[in-house]
Short mmCIF file of C-alpha atoms and ligand atoms in Angstrom, two decimals:
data_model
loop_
_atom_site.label_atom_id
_atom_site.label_comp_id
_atom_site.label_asym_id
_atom_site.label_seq_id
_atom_site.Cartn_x
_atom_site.Cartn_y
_atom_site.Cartn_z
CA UNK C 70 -121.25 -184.96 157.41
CA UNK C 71 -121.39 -181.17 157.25
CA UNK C 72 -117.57 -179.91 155.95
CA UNK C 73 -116.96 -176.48 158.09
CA UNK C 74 -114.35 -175.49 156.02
CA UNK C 75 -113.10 -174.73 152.60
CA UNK C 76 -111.03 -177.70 150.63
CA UNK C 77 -107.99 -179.81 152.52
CA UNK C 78 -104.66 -178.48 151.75
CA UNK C 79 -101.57 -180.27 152.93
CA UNK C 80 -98.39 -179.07 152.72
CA UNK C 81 -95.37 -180.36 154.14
CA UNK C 82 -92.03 -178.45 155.48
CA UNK C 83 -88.93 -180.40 154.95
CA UNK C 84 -88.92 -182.45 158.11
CA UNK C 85 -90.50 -185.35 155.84
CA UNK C 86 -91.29 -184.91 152.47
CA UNK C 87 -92.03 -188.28 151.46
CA UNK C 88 -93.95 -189.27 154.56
CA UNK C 89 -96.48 -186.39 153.07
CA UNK C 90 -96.22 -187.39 149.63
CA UNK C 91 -97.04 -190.78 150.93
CA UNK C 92 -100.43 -189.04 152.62
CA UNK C 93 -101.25 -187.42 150.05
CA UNK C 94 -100.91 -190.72 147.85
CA UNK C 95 -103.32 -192.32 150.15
CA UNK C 96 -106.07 -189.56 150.05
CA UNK C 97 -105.40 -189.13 146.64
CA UNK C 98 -104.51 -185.76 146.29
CA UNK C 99 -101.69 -183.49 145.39
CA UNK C 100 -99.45 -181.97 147.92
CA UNK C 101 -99.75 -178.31 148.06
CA UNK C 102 -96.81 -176.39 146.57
CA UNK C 103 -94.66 -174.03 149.14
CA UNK C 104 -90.93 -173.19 149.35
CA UNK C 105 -89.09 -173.43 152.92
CA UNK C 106 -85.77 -172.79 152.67
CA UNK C 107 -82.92 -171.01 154.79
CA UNK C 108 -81.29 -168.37 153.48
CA UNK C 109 -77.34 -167.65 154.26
CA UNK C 110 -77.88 -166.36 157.19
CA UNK C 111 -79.71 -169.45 158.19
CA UNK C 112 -82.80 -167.41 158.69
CA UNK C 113 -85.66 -169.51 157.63
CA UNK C 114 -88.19 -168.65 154.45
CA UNK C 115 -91.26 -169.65 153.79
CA UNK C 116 -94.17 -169.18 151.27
CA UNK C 117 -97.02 -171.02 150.06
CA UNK C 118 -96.81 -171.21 145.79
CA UNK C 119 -101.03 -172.20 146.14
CA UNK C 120 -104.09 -170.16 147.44
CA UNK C 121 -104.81 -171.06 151.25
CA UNK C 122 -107.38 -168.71 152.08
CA UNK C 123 -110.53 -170.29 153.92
CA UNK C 124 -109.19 -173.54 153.23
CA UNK C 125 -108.32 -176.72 155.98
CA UNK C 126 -103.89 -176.22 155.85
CA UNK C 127 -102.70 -179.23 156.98
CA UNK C 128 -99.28 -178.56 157.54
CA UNK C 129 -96.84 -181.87 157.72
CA UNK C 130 -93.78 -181.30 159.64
CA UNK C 131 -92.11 -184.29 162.47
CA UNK C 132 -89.60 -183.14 164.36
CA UNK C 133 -86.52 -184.10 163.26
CA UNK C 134 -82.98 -183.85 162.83
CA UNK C 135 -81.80 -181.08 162.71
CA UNK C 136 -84.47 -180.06 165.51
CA UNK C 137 -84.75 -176.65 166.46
CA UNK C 138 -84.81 -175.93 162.58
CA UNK C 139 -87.53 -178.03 162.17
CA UNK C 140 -89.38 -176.62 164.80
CA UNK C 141 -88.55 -173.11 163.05
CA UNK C 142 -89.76 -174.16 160.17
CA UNK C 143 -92.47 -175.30 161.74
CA UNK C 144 -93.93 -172.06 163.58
CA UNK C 145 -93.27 -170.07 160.52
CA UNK C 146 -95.24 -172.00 158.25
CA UNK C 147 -97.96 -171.62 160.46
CA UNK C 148 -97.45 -167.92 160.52
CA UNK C 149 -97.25 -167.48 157.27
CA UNK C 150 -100.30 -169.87 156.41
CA UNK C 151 -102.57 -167.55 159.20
CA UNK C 152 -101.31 -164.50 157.59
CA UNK C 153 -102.45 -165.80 154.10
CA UNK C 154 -106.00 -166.12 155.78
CA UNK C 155 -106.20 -170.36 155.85
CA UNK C 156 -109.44 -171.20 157.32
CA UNK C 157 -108.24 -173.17 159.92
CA UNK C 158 -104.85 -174.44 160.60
CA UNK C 159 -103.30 -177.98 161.86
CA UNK C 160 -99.67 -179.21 162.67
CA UNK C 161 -99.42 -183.05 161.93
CA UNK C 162 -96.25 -183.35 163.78
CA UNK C 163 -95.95 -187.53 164.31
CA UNK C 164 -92.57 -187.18 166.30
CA UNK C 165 -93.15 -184.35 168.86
CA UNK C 166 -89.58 -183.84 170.15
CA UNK C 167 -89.09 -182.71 173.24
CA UNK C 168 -91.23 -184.82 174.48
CA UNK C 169 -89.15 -186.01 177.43
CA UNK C 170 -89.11 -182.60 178.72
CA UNK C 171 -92.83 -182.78 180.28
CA UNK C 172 -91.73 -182.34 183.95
CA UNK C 173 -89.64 -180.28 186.16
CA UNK C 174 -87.57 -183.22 188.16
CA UNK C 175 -84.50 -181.60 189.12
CA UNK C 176 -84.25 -177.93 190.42
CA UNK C 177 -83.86 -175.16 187.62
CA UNK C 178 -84.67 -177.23 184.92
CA UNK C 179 -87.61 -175.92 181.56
CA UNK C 180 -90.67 -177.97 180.64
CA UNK C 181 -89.50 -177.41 177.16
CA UNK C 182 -92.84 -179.79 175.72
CA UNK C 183 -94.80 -177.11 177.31
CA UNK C 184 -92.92 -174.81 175.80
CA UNK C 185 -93.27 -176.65 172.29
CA UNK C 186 -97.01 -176.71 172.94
CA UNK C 187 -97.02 -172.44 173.38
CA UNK C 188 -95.14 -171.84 170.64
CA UNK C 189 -96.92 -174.11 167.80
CA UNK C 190 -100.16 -172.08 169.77
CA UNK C 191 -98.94 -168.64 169.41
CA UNK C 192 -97.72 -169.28 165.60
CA UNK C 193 -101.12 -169.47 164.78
CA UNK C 194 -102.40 -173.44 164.98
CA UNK C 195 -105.63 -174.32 165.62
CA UNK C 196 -105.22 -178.46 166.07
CA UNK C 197 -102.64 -180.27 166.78
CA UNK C 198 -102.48 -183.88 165.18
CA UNK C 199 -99.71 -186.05 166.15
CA UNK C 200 -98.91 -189.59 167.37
CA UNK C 201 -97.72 -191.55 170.53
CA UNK C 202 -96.34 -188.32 172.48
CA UNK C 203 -93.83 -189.19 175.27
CA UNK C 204 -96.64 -188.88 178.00
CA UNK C 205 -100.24 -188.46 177.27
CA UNK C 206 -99.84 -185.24 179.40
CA UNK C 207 -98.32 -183.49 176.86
CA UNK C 208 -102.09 -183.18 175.35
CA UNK C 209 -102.45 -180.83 178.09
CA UNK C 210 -100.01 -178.82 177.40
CA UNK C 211 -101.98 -177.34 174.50
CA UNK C 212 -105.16 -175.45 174.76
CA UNK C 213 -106.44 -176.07 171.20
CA UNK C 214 -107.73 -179.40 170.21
CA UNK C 215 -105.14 -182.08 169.85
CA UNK C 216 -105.31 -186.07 168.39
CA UNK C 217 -102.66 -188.18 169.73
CA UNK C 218 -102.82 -191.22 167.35
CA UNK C 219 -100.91 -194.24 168.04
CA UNK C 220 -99.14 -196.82 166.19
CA UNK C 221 -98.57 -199.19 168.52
CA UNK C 222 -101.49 -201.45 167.59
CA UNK C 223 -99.57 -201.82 164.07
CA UNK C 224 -96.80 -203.09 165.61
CA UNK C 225 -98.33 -205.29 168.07
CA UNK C 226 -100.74 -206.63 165.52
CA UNK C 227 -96.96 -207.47 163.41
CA UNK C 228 -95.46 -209.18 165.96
CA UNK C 229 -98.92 -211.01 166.64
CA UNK C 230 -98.92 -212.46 163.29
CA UNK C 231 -95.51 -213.77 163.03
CA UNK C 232 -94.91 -215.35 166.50
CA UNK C 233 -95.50 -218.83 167.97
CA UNK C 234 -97.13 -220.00 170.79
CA UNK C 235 -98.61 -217.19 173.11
CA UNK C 236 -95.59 -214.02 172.60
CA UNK C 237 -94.80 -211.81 175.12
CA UNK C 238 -95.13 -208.02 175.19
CA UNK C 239 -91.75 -206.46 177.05
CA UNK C 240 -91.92 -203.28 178.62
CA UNK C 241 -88.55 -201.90 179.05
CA UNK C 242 -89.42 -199.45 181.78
CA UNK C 243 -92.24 -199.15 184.47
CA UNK C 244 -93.55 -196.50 182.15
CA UNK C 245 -94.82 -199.14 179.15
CA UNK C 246 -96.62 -201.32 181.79
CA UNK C 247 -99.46 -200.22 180.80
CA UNK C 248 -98.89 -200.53 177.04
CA UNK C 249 -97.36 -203.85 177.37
CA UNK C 250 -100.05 -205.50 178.85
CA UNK C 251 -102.88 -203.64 176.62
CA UNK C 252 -101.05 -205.19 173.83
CA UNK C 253 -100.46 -208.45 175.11
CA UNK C 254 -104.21 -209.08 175.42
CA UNK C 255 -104.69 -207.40 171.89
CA UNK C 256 -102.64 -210.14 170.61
CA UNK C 257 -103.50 -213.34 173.11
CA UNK C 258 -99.97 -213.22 174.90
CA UNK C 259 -99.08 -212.28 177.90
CA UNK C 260 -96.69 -209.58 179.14
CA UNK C 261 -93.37 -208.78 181.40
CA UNK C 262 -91.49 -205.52 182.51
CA UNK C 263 -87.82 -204.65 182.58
CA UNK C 264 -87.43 -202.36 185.96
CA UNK C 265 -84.92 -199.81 184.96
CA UNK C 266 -82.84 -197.44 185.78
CA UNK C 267 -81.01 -194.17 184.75
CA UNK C 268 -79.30 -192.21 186.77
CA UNK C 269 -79.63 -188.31 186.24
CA UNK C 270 -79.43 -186.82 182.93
CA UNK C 271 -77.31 -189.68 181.81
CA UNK C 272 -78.26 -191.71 178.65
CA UNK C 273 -76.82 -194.62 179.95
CA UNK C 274 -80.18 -197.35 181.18
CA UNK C 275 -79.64 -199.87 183.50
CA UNK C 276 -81.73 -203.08 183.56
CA UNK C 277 -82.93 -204.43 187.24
CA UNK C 278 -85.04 -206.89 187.20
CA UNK C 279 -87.64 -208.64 185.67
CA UNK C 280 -90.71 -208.68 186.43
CA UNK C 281 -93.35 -211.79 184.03
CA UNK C 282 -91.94 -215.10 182.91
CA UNK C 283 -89.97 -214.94 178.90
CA UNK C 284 -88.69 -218.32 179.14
CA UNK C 285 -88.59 -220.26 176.16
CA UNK C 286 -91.20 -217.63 174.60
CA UNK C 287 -91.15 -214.93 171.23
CA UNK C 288 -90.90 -211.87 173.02
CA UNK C 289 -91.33 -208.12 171.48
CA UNK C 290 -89.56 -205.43 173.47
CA UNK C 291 -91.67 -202.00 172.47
CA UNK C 292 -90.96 -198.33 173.75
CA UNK C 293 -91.82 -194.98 171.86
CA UNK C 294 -88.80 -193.87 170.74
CA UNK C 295 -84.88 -195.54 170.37
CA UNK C 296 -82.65 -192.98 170.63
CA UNK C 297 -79.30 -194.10 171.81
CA UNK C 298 -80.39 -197.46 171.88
CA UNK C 299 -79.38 -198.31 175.72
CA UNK C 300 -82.98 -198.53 177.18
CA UNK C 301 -83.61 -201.36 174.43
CA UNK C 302 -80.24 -203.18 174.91
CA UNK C 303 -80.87 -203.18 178.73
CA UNK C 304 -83.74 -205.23 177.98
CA UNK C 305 -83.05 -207.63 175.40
CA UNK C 306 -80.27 -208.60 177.38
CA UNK C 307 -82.57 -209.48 180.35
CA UNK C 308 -84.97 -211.24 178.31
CA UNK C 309 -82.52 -213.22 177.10
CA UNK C 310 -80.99 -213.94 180.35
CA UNK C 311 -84.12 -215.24 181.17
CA UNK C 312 -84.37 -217.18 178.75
CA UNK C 313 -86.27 -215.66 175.77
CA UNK C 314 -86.49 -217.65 172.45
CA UNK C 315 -86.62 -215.09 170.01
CA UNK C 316 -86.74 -211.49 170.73
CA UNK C 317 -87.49 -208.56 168.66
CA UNK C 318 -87.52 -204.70 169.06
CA UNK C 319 -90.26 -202.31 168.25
CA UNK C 320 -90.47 -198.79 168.41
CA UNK C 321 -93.32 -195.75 166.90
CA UNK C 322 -90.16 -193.07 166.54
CA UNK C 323 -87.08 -194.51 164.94
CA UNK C 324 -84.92 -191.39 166.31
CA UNK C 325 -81.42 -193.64 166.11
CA UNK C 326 -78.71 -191.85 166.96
CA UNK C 327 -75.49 -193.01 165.56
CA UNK C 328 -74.69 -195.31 169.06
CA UNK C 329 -77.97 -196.86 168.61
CA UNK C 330 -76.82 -198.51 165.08
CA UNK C 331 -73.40 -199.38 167.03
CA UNK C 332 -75.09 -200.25 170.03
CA UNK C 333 -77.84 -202.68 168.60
CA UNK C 334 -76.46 -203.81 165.43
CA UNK C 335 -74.06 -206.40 166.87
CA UNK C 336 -74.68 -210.06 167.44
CA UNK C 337 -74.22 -210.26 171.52
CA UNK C 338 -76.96 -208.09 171.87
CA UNK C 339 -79.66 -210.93 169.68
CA UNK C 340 -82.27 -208.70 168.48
CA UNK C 341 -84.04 -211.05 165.75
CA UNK C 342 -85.53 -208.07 163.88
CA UNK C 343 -86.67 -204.24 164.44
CA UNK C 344 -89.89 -202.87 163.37
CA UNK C 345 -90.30 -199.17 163.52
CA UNK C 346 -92.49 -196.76 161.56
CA UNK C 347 -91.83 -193.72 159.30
CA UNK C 348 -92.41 -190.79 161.51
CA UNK C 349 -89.07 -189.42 161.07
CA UNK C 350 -86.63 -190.11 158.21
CA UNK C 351 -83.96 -192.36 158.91
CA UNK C 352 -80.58 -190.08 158.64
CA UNK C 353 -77.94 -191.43 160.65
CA UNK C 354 -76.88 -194.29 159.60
CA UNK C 355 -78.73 -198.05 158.57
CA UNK C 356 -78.80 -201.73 160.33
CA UNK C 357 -76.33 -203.88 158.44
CA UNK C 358 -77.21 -207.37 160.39
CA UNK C 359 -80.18 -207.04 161.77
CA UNK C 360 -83.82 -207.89 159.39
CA UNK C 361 -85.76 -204.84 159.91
CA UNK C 362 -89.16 -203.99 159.09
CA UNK C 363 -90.83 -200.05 158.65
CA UNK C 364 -94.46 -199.86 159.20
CA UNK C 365 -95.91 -196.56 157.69
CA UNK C 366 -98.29 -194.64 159.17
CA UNK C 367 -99.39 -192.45 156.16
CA UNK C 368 -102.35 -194.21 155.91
CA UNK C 369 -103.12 -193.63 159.78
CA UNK C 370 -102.41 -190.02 159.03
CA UNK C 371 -104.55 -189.70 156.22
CA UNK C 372 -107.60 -191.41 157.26
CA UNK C 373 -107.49 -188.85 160.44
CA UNK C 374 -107.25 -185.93 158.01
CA UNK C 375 -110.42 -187.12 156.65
CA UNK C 376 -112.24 -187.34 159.69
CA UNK C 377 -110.74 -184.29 160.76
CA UNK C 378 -111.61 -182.10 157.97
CA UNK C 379 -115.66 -183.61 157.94
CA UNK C 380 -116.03 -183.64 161.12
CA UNK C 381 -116.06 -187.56 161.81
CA UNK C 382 -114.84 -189.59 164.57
CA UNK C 383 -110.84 -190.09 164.66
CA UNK C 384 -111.21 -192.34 167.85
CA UNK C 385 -113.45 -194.59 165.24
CA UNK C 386 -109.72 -195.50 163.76
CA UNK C 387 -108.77 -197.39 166.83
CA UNK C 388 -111.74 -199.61 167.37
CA UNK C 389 -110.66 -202.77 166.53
C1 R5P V 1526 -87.94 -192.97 177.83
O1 R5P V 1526 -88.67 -192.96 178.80
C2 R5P V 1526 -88.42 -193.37 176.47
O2 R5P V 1526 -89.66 -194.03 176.52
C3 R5P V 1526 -87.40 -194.25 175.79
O3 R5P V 1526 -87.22 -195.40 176.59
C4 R5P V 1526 -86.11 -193.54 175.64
O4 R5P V 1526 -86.32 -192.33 174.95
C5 R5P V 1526 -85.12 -194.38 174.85
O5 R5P V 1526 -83.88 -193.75 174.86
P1 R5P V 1526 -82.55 -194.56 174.63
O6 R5P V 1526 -82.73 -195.32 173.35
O7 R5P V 1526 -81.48 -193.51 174.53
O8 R5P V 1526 -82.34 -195.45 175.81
#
């Protein structure tokens, strides 16, 4: 396939360094050399130690703690790599924070993904390549090309190979229906929802009901991202009220604020084992008691570079 532009260069702000060393040691090549760093006054710095001009910057940066300096980092990077005449310019952001904030539901309130989406646009990007966004939506928040990737078939196809009898795909909310029962019939199992609840801006969830039969099956409770942990809790607890036989948690974005490792990491609640992947860095704490598993996604990532830098197919990736 015809290659528009010059060489891929990927260079990675310090969001996650080794998630794009680990890219880079799947397409075999080096990571491009830049310094980012804030100076006393906490203003940010960046600038690129190899040439960029005309060439395919693919610039590596999640979203992650702390967050608004990542997302500084972020637009200046792409600033600096326009300004230093890169041929064409993508943000591989797997964890695209602010993702919840896709919708104005209470008076008075931003639609800070949208405002995310102007500001990677106005830096300078030309593509945005990330993975499992809060709501597919947020796509259209940008008016340059973006791939949303997902992970979730990695986890699915996980839990698929170590359960018995036909498992069960658990959405925790009304909004993983969908995904729940894709999933299920990826793997030959079938598939229930938690119906829950949170009231305003709270991050406290509330488990309703259930809707699917768990009784006496291996269950996998799955959601995009565990923050504080209560969405998940709220829904292993109904599963096993209803009679689950093992179940485990999965999520794309291990975000885990410190009350998630309180919250989940404690015997009452009976998680048999969390899977996440390495979008983000874990940095708040660690599981002491329950077996957990981390998926990467480099090679994801780096098999869509490819495909985005010659021009190939990156929906190809998904067809199983
Ligand atoms: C919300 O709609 C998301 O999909 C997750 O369920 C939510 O971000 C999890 O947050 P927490 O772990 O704080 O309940």
């Amino acid at each position: 396939m015809a290659t528009t532009f010059n060489e891929i260069a990927i260079f990675s702000g310090n969001g996650h360094p080794q998630l794009a060393d680990d890219i880079c040691a799947h397409m075999g090549i080096k990571l491009g050399d830049c310094e980012v760093f804030q100076f006393s006054n906490e203003e940010v710095f960046v600038r690129y130690l190899d040439n960029v001009r005309e060439r395919d910057v693919f610039i590596v940066q999640p979203i992650v703690s702390p967050v608004n300096t990542s997302l500084m980092e972020l637009f200046i990077m792409i600033d600096a790599a326009r300004r230093a005449s890169a041929g064409r310019i993508t943000a591989v952001v797997p964890y695209y924070a602010y993702g919840r904030s896709d919708k104005k539901d209470q008076p008075r309130i931003p639609i800070t993904a949208r405002l995310v989406a102007n500001f990677i646009e106005t830096a300078g990007a030309d593509r945005l390549l990330s993975m499992d966004m809060h709501a597919g939506q947020i796509q259209g928040f940008f008016n340059v090309p973006v791939d949303e990737l997902t992970a979730f078939p990695l986890l699915a196809d996980y839990f698929g190979s170590i359960s018995q009898l036909a498992p069960v795909v658990v959405a925790p909310d009304s909004g993983r229906a969908k995904l729940a029962r894709d999933l299920s019939a990826r793997i030959g199992g079938d598939f229930a929802i938690v119906d829950k609840q949170r009231t305003g801006n709270s991050e406290v969830a509330e488990a309703m009901n259930l809707v699917g039969s768990v009784d006496g099956r291996d269950c996998l409770v799955l959601d995009d991202e565990i923050l504080t942990g209560g969405t998940i809790a709220a829904a292993v607890a109904t599963a096993r009220e209803n009679g689950a036989r093992s179940v485990r948690v999965a999520c794309v974005h291990p975000v885990f604020a410190e009350k998630a490792y309180e919250r989940l990491d404690n015997a009452t609640v009976g998680i048999d084992e969390i899977i996440f992947t390495d979008t983000l860095p874990l940095v708040r704490g660690e599981f002491t008691s329950i077996p957990q598993k981390s998926i990467s996604i480099a090679p994801l990532l780096g098999d869509a570079i490819n495909r985005i830098h010659s021009g190939g197919s990156v929906g190809a990736l998904f067809k199983k």
